[in-house]
Amino acid sequence: STVVLVFQAPISVPGDESVSSEFKFSIREGDRVRVGEALGR
Amino acid sequence: SSTSQGNSFLVPGATMATIVMLGALHARRMYNDKKIEEAREKGVEFEFQPDIKATFLRLVPLRSISRFWGFLTSVLQSSKTDLGNRFRWKETRKQISASNENISETSTSVDALSALALGLRRMERLRSAVDVVVPTLSSKIAILERGNYRGERERERERERERERASERARRHFSSELPIWFRPHVYRAWARAFHSNLEEAAKPLNEYASLREFFVRSLKEDSRPIDSNPCCLISPVDGTVLRFGDLKEAGTMIEQVKGFSYSVSSLLGARPLLPSMEDVQQESRVQEKAPRDEDKKSWWRITLASPKVRDPEPASPMKGLFYCVLYLKPGDYHRIHSPVDWNVLVRRHFSGRLFPLNERATRTIRNLYVENERVVLEGRWEEGYMAMAAIGATNIGSIELFIEPALGTNRPRKKLLHSEPPQERIYEPAGAGVMLKKGDEVAAFNMG
């Protein structure tokens, strides 16, 4: 079985580095993940 | 005699040939998988290449196979228990007949009592002239009759209780249950074959009544600590990261495998009004120059089920749309948790097909995730839109929603066409829906 997440999150605007809340994944393809572990921040 | 000798030789020969052929197929399959594994380690990316098997799969009654598999894993074990149960059922029947005997004994003594009461009544009539004695005797008889009546009611209640107990015992014995001693062996074999971690199971192995129940087991307390960082989004399941990224570059398409992509709106069934990429670039240039003012429409307009949830904060930072695809192996923990604190506004159920979802299927079957049976939850979190799609497969065809237990999936197919529209439900109260905290249990994949 498979779970697909689709979600909105802040992105940085080119040239506007003030946006410090840009979303970034903290995983790589092929990683094993478990419930509760961060996928991104 | 020669024909019977021929036959006696034929049967084991055919059986042997079948076993050898299945063994050869399995060996070839393992060799192919090993080759793919090695190539993947070298970083080789497989291209999409539909093959004849994928086309053939469309003709196979996968839903019936899936439902039969579910039936098998929840009933198979009870055929072993039938004998045990039948033996226990005999025991129960003996107990019932024994209790019937005592009941009949008590009823004979009651008959004697009522005969006595009758005799007393006769004496009373005989001695009706004796007015001194009559009042005490009649009160005695009344007490006896009350006692007798109460006894009768008591016996009736006892009989009722006995019948209840017997039928309860029968009900328990005839549900789909493994014989207790047999259960750990089955679950250990499953764990060995699919690399499950048995240490984490919440209950002792012999308390899972069937493989199906074991498959959807919960875990011991604190087996999955939730990342408490308020800015992070957690994994909703145990699994392998197949794909992730942001949809800015890829428009509204997610890559299934190199060379083939499927569309987000087909997967989710929502009709996101994601503007085309030119609009997005045009809009973001405008955004950089002019400050966002109230009447400027937010450039990420996503229609959800209810317009109330359009992006209300035009002044919020620029938003992107991200995705992450997680694959669960058969031996993984199969409950689904909430990735963030969010409000689930809509549930969409697509009955679809039940193709397998393994690595080979993603390489050979186009639109695999868009064709398969799935349940989509859609709503909002603090950063905007959030959706989660749970997609079933042949062996794990049904999805149970803890927030909507009545939802039935993997139902027998009524119509042959697979493109029936999704059944949609908007959760009450509209605009707020069902509130979920990060880490809450949301759903589970069931066998069959």
Short mmCIF file of C-alpha atoms in Angstrom, two decimals:
data_model
loop_
_atom_site.label_atom_id
_atom_site.label_comp_id
_atom_site.label_asym_id
_atom_site.label_seq_id
_atom_site.Cartn_x
_atom_site.Cartn_y
_atom_site.Cartn_z
CA SER A 1 0.00 0.00 0.00
CA THR A 2 1.02 3.62 -0.50
CA VAL A 3 0.33 6.98 1.16
CA VAL A 4 0.66 10.25 -0.78
CA LEU A 5 0.83 13.58 1.05
CA VAL A 6 0.13 16.86 -0.82
CA PHE A 7 0.38 20.06 1.20
CA GLN A 8 0.98 23.79 1.03
CA ALA A 9 4.01 25.26 2.81
CA PRO A 10 6.02 28.48 2.65
CA ILE A 11 8.65 28.84 -0.07
CA SER A 12 11.37 31.44 -0.43
CA VAL A 13 10.90 34.15 -3.05
CA PRO A 14 14.03 34.72 -5.22
CA GLY A 15 15.89 37.75 -3.81
CA ASP A 16 13.74 37.96 -0.72
CA GLU A 17 15.90 36.13 1.81
CA SER A 18 13.81 37.51 4.67
CA VAL A 19 11.51 34.51 4.41
CA SER A 20 13.24 32.28 6.93
CA SER A 21 10.24 29.93 7.17
CA GLU A 22 10.85 28.22 3.83
CA PHE A 23 9.81 24.53 4.05
CA LYS A 24 12.59 21.98 3.47
CA PHE A 25 12.41 18.18 3.33
CA SER A 26 14.76 16.29 5.63
CA ILE A 27 14.59 12.95 3.77
CA ARG A 28 16.10 11.32 0.66
CA GLU A 29 14.53 8.93 -1.85
CA GLY A 30 14.78 5.33 -0.65
CA ASP A 31 14.97 6.32 3.05
CA ARG A 32 13.09 4.14 5.53
CA VAL A 33 10.86 6.38 7.70
CA ARG A 34 8.72 5.61 10.73
CA VAL A 35 5.58 7.21 12.15
CA GLY A 36 6.47 10.37 14.08
CA GLU A 37 9.81 11.09 12.37
CA ALA A 38 10.11 14.49 10.66
CA LEU A 39 9.71 14.46 6.87
CA GLY A 40 10.53 18.15 6.68
CA ARG A 41 10.55 21.43 8.59
CA SER B 1 -2.91 -53.00 -13.72
CA SER B 2 -0.62 -51.22 -16.23
CA THR B 3 -3.02 -48.25 -16.45
CA SER B 4 -3.31 -48.02 -12.70
CA GLN B 5 0.50 -48.21 -12.46
CA GLY B 6 0.70 -45.50 -15.17
CA ASN B 7 -1.71 -43.29 -13.19
CA SER B 8 0.05 -43.85 -9.92
CA PHE B 9 3.27 -42.71 -11.57
CA LEU B 10 1.57 -39.81 -13.41
CA VAL B 11 0.24 -37.95 -10.37
CA PRO B 12 3.53 -37.55 -8.45
CA GLY B 13 5.28 -36.75 -11.77
CA ALA B 14 2.86 -33.90 -12.54
CA THR B 15 3.08 -32.62 -8.99
CA MET B 16 6.86 -32.67 -9.10
CA ALA B 17 6.86 -30.86 -12.47
CA THR B 18 4.57 -28.14 -11.07
CA ILE B 19 6.72 -27.66 -7.99
CA VAL B 20 9.91 -27.49 -10.10
CA MET B 21 8.27 -24.96 -12.45
CA LEU B 22 7.05 -22.76 -9.55
CA GLY B 23 10.51 -23.00 -7.99
CA ALA B 24 12.14 -21.92 -11.25
CA LEU B 25 9.74 -18.97 -11.60
CA HIS B 26 10.42 -17.90 -8.03
CA ALA B 27 14.20 -18.20 -8.51
CA ARG B 28 13.99 -16.10 -11.68
CA ARG B 29 11.87 -13.51 -9.84
CA MET B 30 14.41 -13.34 -7.01
CA TYR B 31 17.27 -13.00 -9.54
CA ASN B 32 15.45 -10.12 -11.26
CA ASP B 33 14.74 -8.39 -7.95
CA LYS B 34 18.40 -8.78 -6.94
CA LYS B 35 19.50 -7.26 -10.27
CA ILE B 36 17.12 -4.32 -9.72
CA GLU B 37 18.41 -3.86 -6.17
CA GLU B 38 22.04 -3.77 -7.38
CA ALA B 39 21.19 -1.34 -10.15
CA ARG B 40 19.32 0.88 -7.73
CA GLU B 41 22.32 0.92 -5.41
CA LYS B 42 24.44 2.07 -8.37
CA GLY B 43 21.95 4.92 -8.76
CA VAL B 44 20.46 3.59 -12.00
CA GLU B 45 16.93 5.01 -12.46
CA PHE B 46 14.52 2.60 -14.16
CA GLU B 47 12.37 3.97 -16.93
CA PHE B 48 8.69 3.29 -17.29
CA GLN B 49 8.16 0.29 -19.56
CA PRO B 50 4.67 -1.20 -19.77
CA ASP B 51 4.76 -4.93 -20.48
CA ILE B 52 2.35 -7.69 -21.43
CA LYS B 53 1.91 -8.75 -17.78
CA ALA B 54 0.62 -5.29 -16.86
CA THR B 55 -1.92 -5.53 -19.67
CA PHE B 56 -2.83 -9.07 -18.61
CA LEU B 57 -3.36 -7.88 -15.02
CA ARG B 58 -6.25 -5.74 -16.24
CA LEU B 59 -8.14 -8.89 -17.14
CA VAL B 60 -7.58 -10.65 -13.80
CA PRO B 61 -10.45 -10.34 -11.21
CA LEU B 62 -8.14 -8.69 -8.65
CA ARG B 63 -10.96 -7.50 -6.41
CA SER B 64 -12.37 -11.01 -6.00
CA ILE B 65 -8.84 -12.30 -5.30
CA SER B 66 -8.35 -9.53 -2.73
CA ARG B 67 -11.65 -10.25 -1.01
CA PHE B 68 -10.95 -13.98 -1.01
CA TRP B 69 -7.52 -13.27 0.53
CA GLY B 70 -9.21 -11.23 3.26
CA PHE B 71 -11.68 -14.05 3.88
CA LEU B 72 -8.86 -16.61 3.93
CA THR B 73 -6.72 -14.72 6.45
CA SER B 74 -9.64 -14.28 8.78
CA VAL B 75 -11.29 -17.67 8.34
CA LEU B 76 -8.50 -20.09 7.33
CA GLN B 77 -7.41 -20.48 10.92
CA SER B 78 -10.86 -21.33 12.18
CA SER B 79 -10.93 -24.50 10.04
CA LYS B 80 -8.10 -25.70 12.32
CA THR B 81 -10.13 -24.54 15.28
CA ASP B 82 -13.32 -26.18 14.05
CA LEU B 83 -12.18 -29.54 15.39
CA GLY B 84 -11.11 -27.97 18.66
CA ASN B 85 -14.32 -26.01 18.78
CA ARG B 86 -16.44 -28.98 17.89
CA PHE B 87 -14.84 -30.84 20.79
CA ARG B 88 -15.46 -27.88 23.08
CA TRP B 89 -18.98 -27.59 21.67
CA LYS B 90 -19.59 -31.24 22.71
CA GLU B 91 -18.34 -30.30 26.18
CA THR B 92 -20.70 -27.37 26.26
CA ARG B 93 -23.56 -29.56 25.11
CA LYS B 94 -22.75 -32.07 27.88
CA GLN B 95 -22.83 -29.23 30.41
CA ILE B 96 -26.14 -28.04 28.98
CA SER B 97 -27.67 -31.56 29.20
CA ALA B 98 -26.27 -31.90 32.76
CA SER B 99 -27.88 -28.62 33.75
CA ASN B 100 -31.06 -29.76 31.99
CA GLU B 101 -31.01 -32.90 34.18
CA ASN B 102 -30.76 -30.84 37.37
CA ILE B 103 -33.48 -28.59 36.02
CA SER B 104 -35.68 -31.63 35.35
CA GLU B 105 -34.87 -32.96 38.88
CA THR B 106 -35.84 -29.63 40.41
CA SER B 107 -38.96 -29.57 38.27
CA THR B 108 -39.94 -33.07 39.55
CA SER B 109 -39.50 -31.89 43.12
CA VAL B 110 -41.55 -28.83 42.25
CA ASP B 111 -44.26 -31.11 40.82
CA ALA B 112 -44.22 -32.99 44.15
CA LEU B 113 -44.60 -29.64 45.91
CA SER B 114 -47.53 -28.57 43.74
CA ALA B 115 -49.15 -32.03 44.29
CA LEU B 116 -48.71 -31.39 48.02
CA ALA B 117 -50.29 -27.94 47.65
CA LEU B 118 -53.17 -29.64 45.79
CA GLY B 119 -53.54 -32.17 48.62
CA LEU B 120 -53.49 -29.37 51.12
CA ARG B 121 -56.19 -27.62 49.18
CA ARG B 122 -58.29 -30.83 49.33
CA MET B 123 -57.75 -31.09 53.06
CA GLU B 124 -58.80 -27.51 53.30
CA ARG B 125 -61.99 -28.28 51.50
CA LEU B 126 -62.50 -31.34 53.76
CA ARG B 127 -61.96 -29.30 56.82
CA SER B 128 -63.64 -26.18 55.50
CA ALA B 129 -66.10 -26.49 58.42
CA VAL B 130 -63.22 -26.28 60.80
CA ASP B 131 -63.06 -22.46 60.78
CA VAL B 132 -60.44 -22.26 63.45
CA VAL B 133 -57.86 -24.02 61.31
CA VAL B 134 -58.79 -22.69 57.93
CA PRO B 135 -57.24 -19.16 58.08
CA THR B 136 -53.77 -20.40 59.10
CA LEU B 137 -53.80 -23.21 56.53
CA SER B 138 -54.85 -20.96 53.65
CA SER B 139 -52.13 -18.45 54.53
CA LYS B 140 -49.63 -21.35 54.54
CA ILE B 141 -50.83 -22.50 51.14
CA ALA B 142 -50.60 -18.98 49.76
CA ILE B 143 -47.00 -18.73 51.02
CA LEU B 144 -46.19 -22.08 49.41
CA GLU B 145 -47.74 -21.04 46.11
CA ARG B 146 -45.85 -17.75 46.17
CA GLY B 147 -42.70 -19.75 46.89
CA ASN B 148 -43.57 -22.12 44.10
CA TYR B 149 -44.29 -19.30 41.68
CA ARG B 150 -41.01 -17.58 42.62
CA GLY B 151 -39.23 -20.90 42.21
CA GLU B 152 -40.79 -21.29 38.78
CA ARG B 153 -39.67 -17.83 37.75
CA GLU B 154 -36.22 -18.49 39.18
CA ARG B 155 -35.96 -21.69 37.21
CA GLU B 156 -37.09 -19.93 34.06
CA ARG B 157 -34.46 -17.24 34.61
CA GLU B 158 -31.82 -19.94 35.27
CA ARG B 159 -32.79 -21.70 32.04
CA GLU B 160 -32.58 -18.39 30.19
CA ARG B 161 -29.17 -17.64 31.69
CA GLU B 162 -27.94 -21.15 30.80
CA ARG B 163 -29.13 -20.76 27.23
CA GLU B 164 -27.41 -17.36 27.05
CA ARG B 165 -24.14 -18.75 28.40
CA ALA B 166 -24.23 -21.71 26.00
CA SER B 167 -24.93 -19.54 22.96
CA GLU B 168 -22.22 -17.07 24.06
CA ARG B 169 -19.74 -19.92 24.31
CA ALA B 170 -20.80 -21.19 20.88
CA ARG B 171 -20.56 -17.68 19.39
CA ARG B 172 -17.06 -17.23 20.76
CA HIS B 173 -15.89 -20.62 19.56
CA PHE B 174 -17.29 -20.28 16.06
CA SER B 175 -15.76 -16.85 15.27
CA SER B 176 -12.63 -16.93 13.07
CA GLU B 177 -10.01 -17.86 15.63
CA LEU B 178 -6.73 -19.66 15.51
CA PRO B 179 -6.21 -22.35 18.11
CA ILE B 180 -4.22 -20.45 20.72
CA TRP B 181 -1.13 -22.71 20.63
CA PHE B 182 -0.97 -22.30 16.82
CA ARG B 183 -1.02 -18.50 16.64
CA PRO B 184 2.59 -17.53 17.52
CA HIS B 185 3.90 -19.96 14.88
CA VAL B 186 1.82 -18.35 12.13
CA TYR B 187 2.78 -14.78 13.11
CA ARG B 188 6.48 -15.64 13.50
CA ALA B 189 6.45 -17.20 10.04
CA TRP B 190 4.82 -14.04 8.65
CA ALA B 191 7.35 -11.83 10.47
CA ARG B 192 10.25 -13.89 9.08
CA ALA B 193 8.90 -13.74 5.54
CA PHE B 194 8.14 -9.99 5.62
CA HIS B 195 10.67 -8.70 8.17
CA SER B 196 8.10 -7.53 10.72
CA ASN B 197 9.26 -6.45 14.17
CA LEU B 198 7.29 -8.61 16.63
CA GLU B 199 8.81 -6.98 19.71
CA GLU B 200 6.72 -3.85 19.13
CA ALA B 201 3.32 -5.59 18.92
CA ALA B 202 1.05 -4.17 21.63
CA LYS B 203 -0.37 -7.57 22.67
CA PRO B 204 1.18 -11.03 23.19
CA LEU B 205 1.10 -12.97 19.89
CA ASN B 206 -1.41 -15.55 21.12
CA GLU B 207 -3.99 -12.82 21.68
CA TYR B 208 -4.34 -12.00 17.98
CA ALA B 209 -7.29 -14.17 16.94
CA SER B 210 -6.40 -14.22 13.21
CA LEU B 211 -3.70 -13.12 10.76
CA ARG B 212 -5.97 -10.30 9.64
CA GLU B 213 -6.17 -9.00 13.21
CA PHE B 214 -2.41 -9.38 13.66
CA PHE B 215 -1.78 -7.45 10.42
CA VAL B 216 -3.57 -4.34 11.69
CA ARG B 217 -1.97 -4.58 15.16
CA SER B 218 -1.20 -1.49 17.17
CA LEU B 219 2.23 -0.93 18.74
CA LYS B 220 3.41 -0.74 22.32
CA GLU B 221 3.19 2.66 24.00
CA ASP B 222 6.05 5.01 22.94
CA SER B 223 7.16 2.76 20.06
CA ARG B 224 6.82 5.77 17.74
CA PRO B 225 7.84 9.02 19.51
CA ILE B 226 6.33 12.05 17.71
CA ASP B 227 8.78 14.81 16.72
CA SER B 228 7.60 17.66 18.94
CA ASN B 229 9.16 20.44 16.83
CA PRO B 230 6.08 22.60 16.09
CA CYS B 231 7.45 23.52 12.64
CA CYS B 232 7.90 19.98 11.39
CA LEU B 233 5.64 17.69 9.40
CA ILE B 234 5.97 14.05 10.47
CA SER B 235 5.70 10.80 8.57
CA PRO B 236 2.14 9.44 8.85
CA VAL B 237 3.27 5.82 8.31
CA ASP B 238 6.19 3.44 8.53
CA GLY B 239 7.51 3.01 5.01
CA THR B 240 10.00 3.85 2.27
CA VAL B 241 10.26 7.29 0.67
CA LEU B 242 9.54 6.76 -3.03
CA ARG B 243 9.24 10.38 -4.23
CA PHE B 244 9.05 13.82 -2.76
CA GLY B 245 9.43 17.39 -3.94
CA ASP B 246 7.56 20.56 -4.74
CA LEU B 247 5.09 20.97 -7.54
CA LYS B 248 6.39 24.37 -8.56
CA GLU B 249 8.67 22.88 -11.18
CA ALA B 250 6.55 19.91 -12.13
CA GLY B 251 3.29 21.80 -12.60
CA THR B 252 0.64 19.62 -11.07
CA MET B 253 2.23 16.28 -12.04
CA ILE B 254 3.97 13.77 -9.73
CA GLU B 255 6.50 11.40 -11.27
CA GLN B 256 5.42 7.74 -10.79
CA VAL B 257 8.69 6.52 -12.24
CA LYS B 258 11.17 8.09 -14.64
CA GLY B 259 9.34 8.57 -17.90
CA PHE B 260 5.81 8.57 -16.49
CA SER B 261 3.92 11.08 -14.30
CA TYR B 262 0.36 11.29 -13.05
CA SER B 263 -1.67 14.37 -12.15
CA VAL B 264 -2.34 15.49 -8.58
CA SER B 265 -5.93 16.49 -9.34
CA SER B 266 -6.68 13.00 -10.77
CA LEU B 267 -5.15 11.44 -7.64
CA LEU B 268 -6.97 13.65 -5.14
CA GLY B 269 -10.16 14.13 -7.09
CA ALA B 270 -10.06 17.76 -5.96
CA ARG B 271 -10.18 20.32 -8.73
CA PRO B 272 -7.25 22.42 -7.59
CA LEU B 273 -7.25 25.62 -9.65
CA LEU B 274 -3.48 25.67 -9.76
CA PRO B 275 -2.73 28.38 -12.30
CA SER B 276 -0.52 27.33 -15.21
CA MET B 277 3.23 27.75 -14.66
CA GLU B 278 3.33 31.00 -16.78
CA ASP B 279 0.68 32.54 -14.51
CA VAL B 280 2.66 31.45 -11.47
CA GLN B 281 5.91 33.03 -12.71
CA GLN B 282 4.02 36.15 -13.89
CA GLU B 283 2.22 36.39 -10.53
CA SER B 284 5.36 35.88 -8.44
CA ARG B 285 7.16 38.66 -10.45
CA VAL B 286 4.22 40.95 -9.65
CA GLN B 287 4.35 39.80 -6.03
CA GLU B 288 8.03 40.75 -5.71
CA LYS B 289 7.38 44.30 -6.98
CA ALA B 290 4.05 45.38 -5.57
CA PRO B 291 3.28 44.78 -1.90
CA ARG B 292 0.44 42.33 -1.46
CA ASP B 293 -2.70 44.29 -0.90
CA GLU B 294 -6.07 43.03 0.13
CA ASP B 295 -7.68 42.92 -3.28
CA LYS B 296 -4.70 41.11 -4.93
CA LYS B 297 -5.88 37.54 -5.33
CA SER B 298 -3.64 35.01 -3.65
CA TRP B 299 -1.81 33.31 -6.52
CA TRP B 300 -2.14 29.85 -5.02
CA ARG B 301 -5.88 29.49 -5.21
CA ILE B 302 -6.81 25.95 -4.44
CA THR B 303 -10.43 25.00 -4.48
CA LEU B 304 -11.16 22.57 -1.76
CA ALA B 305 -14.50 21.03 -1.27
CA SER B 306 -15.86 24.10 0.43
CA PRO B 307 -14.96 27.61 -0.81
CA LYS B 308 -14.79 28.78 2.80
CA VAL B 309 -11.29 27.38 3.03
CA ARG B 310 -9.75 29.52 0.30
CA ASP B 311 -6.51 31.08 1.41
CA PRO B 312 -7.81 33.84 3.71
CA GLU B 313 -4.44 35.43 4.52
CA PRO B 314 -3.32 37.31 1.37
CA ALA B 315 -0.43 38.76 3.43
CA SER B 316 0.99 35.31 4.28
CA PRO B 317 4.44 34.37 2.86
CA MET B 318 4.57 32.82 -0.57
CA LYS B 319 3.22 29.30 -0.53
CA GLY B 320 4.35 26.31 -2.55
CA LEU B 321 2.65 22.93 -3.01
CA PHE B 322 4.75 19.95 -1.88
CA TYR B 323 4.24 16.19 -2.10
CA CYS B 324 5.67 13.02 -0.60
CA VAL B 325 5.00 9.39 -1.68
CA LEU B 326 5.55 6.68 0.98
CA TYR B 327 5.42 2.93 0.17
CA LEU B 328 4.50 0.41 2.91
CA LYS B 329 5.89 -3.15 2.60
CA PRO B 330 3.61 -6.06 3.63
CA GLY B 331 5.54 -6.50 6.90
CA ASP B 332 5.36 -2.84 7.93
CA TYR B 333 3.17 -1.42 10.68
CA HIS B 334 -0.01 -0.54 8.76
CA ARG B 335 -1.75 2.15 10.76
CA ILE B 336 -1.86 5.73 9.42
CA HIS B 337 -1.32 8.73 11.73
CA SER B 338 -1.85 12.46 11.33
CA PRO B 339 1.22 14.26 9.85
CA VAL B 340 0.36 17.64 11.43
CA ASP B 341 -2.35 19.38 13.46
CA TRP B 342 -5.04 19.88 10.83
CA ASN B 343 -8.78 19.99 10.11
CA VAL B 344 -10.06 17.26 7.79
CA LEU B 345 -12.89 18.82 5.78
CA VAL B 346 -13.62 16.27 3.07
CA ARG B 347 -13.27 12.54 2.56
CA ARG B 348 -13.27 11.12 -0.99
CA HIS B 349 -13.42 7.34 -1.67
CA PHE B 350 -12.48 6.03 -5.13
CA SER B 351 -13.40 2.36 -5.52
CA GLY B 352 -11.06 1.91 -8.55
CA ARG B 353 -8.97 -1.19 -9.14
CA LEU B 354 -6.66 -3.19 -6.90
CA PHE B 355 -3.42 -3.55 -8.84
CA PRO B 356 -0.40 -4.62 -6.78
CA LEU B 357 1.66 -1.59 -5.69
CA ASN B 358 5.10 -3.20 -5.61
CA GLU B 359 8.19 -1.86 -7.36
CA ARG B 360 7.53 -3.78 -10.56
CA ALA B 361 3.94 -2.49 -10.79
CA THR B 362 5.09 1.16 -10.50
CA ARG B 363 7.46 0.51 -13.41
CA THR B 364 4.95 -1.18 -15.70
CA ILE B 365 1.39 0.00 -14.95
CA ARG B 366 0.53 3.55 -16.01
CA ASN B 367 -1.51 5.76 -13.65
CA LEU B 368 -1.21 3.09 -10.98
CA TYR B 369 -2.06 5.39 -8.05
CA VAL B 370 -4.84 7.11 -9.97
CA GLU B 371 -6.47 3.78 -10.94
CA ASN B 372 -6.28 1.97 -7.60
CA GLU B 373 -8.85 2.04 -4.80
CA ARG B 374 -8.03 4.86 -2.42
CA VAL B 375 -9.38 7.15 0.30
CA VAL B 376 -8.41 10.84 0.13
CA LEU B 377 -8.66 13.13 3.16
CA GLU B 378 -8.48 16.83 2.37
CA GLY B 379 -8.39 19.85 4.64
CA ARG B 380 -6.28 22.66 6.06
CA TRP B 381 -3.34 23.09 8.37
CA GLU B 382 -1.69 26.26 9.62
CA GLU B 383 0.26 26.68 6.36
CA GLY B 384 -2.74 26.12 4.10
CA TYR B 385 -3.90 23.14 2.04
CA MET B 386 -3.27 19.54 3.22
CA ALA B 387 -4.35 16.26 1.62
CA MET B 388 -3.49 12.63 2.35
CA ALA B 389 -4.30 9.75 -0.03
CA ALA B 390 -4.24 6.15 1.31
CA ILE B 391 -3.99 3.81 -1.71
CA GLY B 392 -4.89 0.11 -1.42
CA ALA B 393 -3.39 -2.85 -3.29
CA THR B 394 -4.44 -6.44 -4.10
CA ASN B 395 -3.33 -7.97 -0.80
CA ILE B 396 -4.18 -4.89 1.27
CA GLY B 397 -7.38 -3.81 -0.38
CA SER B 398 -9.40 -2.20 2.38
CA ILE B 399 -8.83 1.06 4.20
CA GLU B 400 -10.49 1.58 7.58
CA LEU B 401 -11.06 5.20 8.70
CA PHE B 402 -11.10 5.60 12.49
CA ILE B 403 -12.73 9.01 12.02
CA GLU B 404 -15.50 7.40 9.94
CA PRO B 405 -15.81 3.71 10.92
CA ALA B 406 -18.92 3.25 8.75
CA LEU B 407 -16.95 3.71 5.51
CA GLY B 408 -16.74 0.36 3.69
CA THR B 409 -14.01 -0.20 1.08
CA ASN B 410 -13.03 -3.12 -1.21
CA ARG B 411 -16.69 -3.84 -1.80
CA PRO B 412 -17.78 -6.37 -4.46
CA ARG B 413 -17.83 -4.55 -7.78
CA LYS B 414 -21.36 -3.57 -8.81
CA LYS B 415 -20.51 -2.17 -12.21
CA LEU B 416 -17.80 -3.27 -14.57
CA LEU B 417 -16.70 0.25 -15.43
CA HIS B 418 -13.92 1.44 -13.21
CA SER B 419 -14.38 5.11 -13.72
CA GLU B 420 -17.29 5.62 -11.34
CA PRO B 421 -17.09 9.04 -9.62
CA PRO B 422 -15.69 9.11 -6.06
CA GLN B 423 -18.08 9.10 -3.10
CA GLU B 424 -17.50 12.33 -1.25
CA ARG B 425 -18.40 13.33 2.29
CA ILE B 426 -17.95 16.78 3.84
CA TYR B 427 -17.30 16.49 7.55
CA GLU B 428 -19.44 18.52 9.95
CA PRO B 429 -19.33 21.24 11.06
CA ALA B 430 -18.72 22.58 7.52
CA GLY B 431 -15.54 24.64 7.39
CA ALA B 432 -14.16 23.09 10.58
CA GLY B 433 -14.56 19.34 9.89
CA VAL B 434 -12.69 16.84 12.07
CA MET B 435 -9.78 18.25 14.10
CA LEU B 436 -6.70 15.96 14.20
CA LYS B 437 -3.57 16.44 16.30
CA LYS B 438 -0.12 15.52 14.98
CA GLY B 439 0.42 11.78 15.58
CA ASP B 440 -3.27 10.89 16.08
CA GLU B 441 -4.32 7.51 14.60
CA VAL B 442 -6.41 8.27 11.51
CA ALA B 443 -6.82 5.04 9.54
CA ALA B 444 -5.49 1.54 8.92
CA PHE B 445 -4.83 -0.65 5.90
CA ASN B 446 -6.58 -4.02 6.28
CA MET B 447 -5.77 -7.32 4.61
CA GLY B 448 -8.11 -8.27 1.78
#
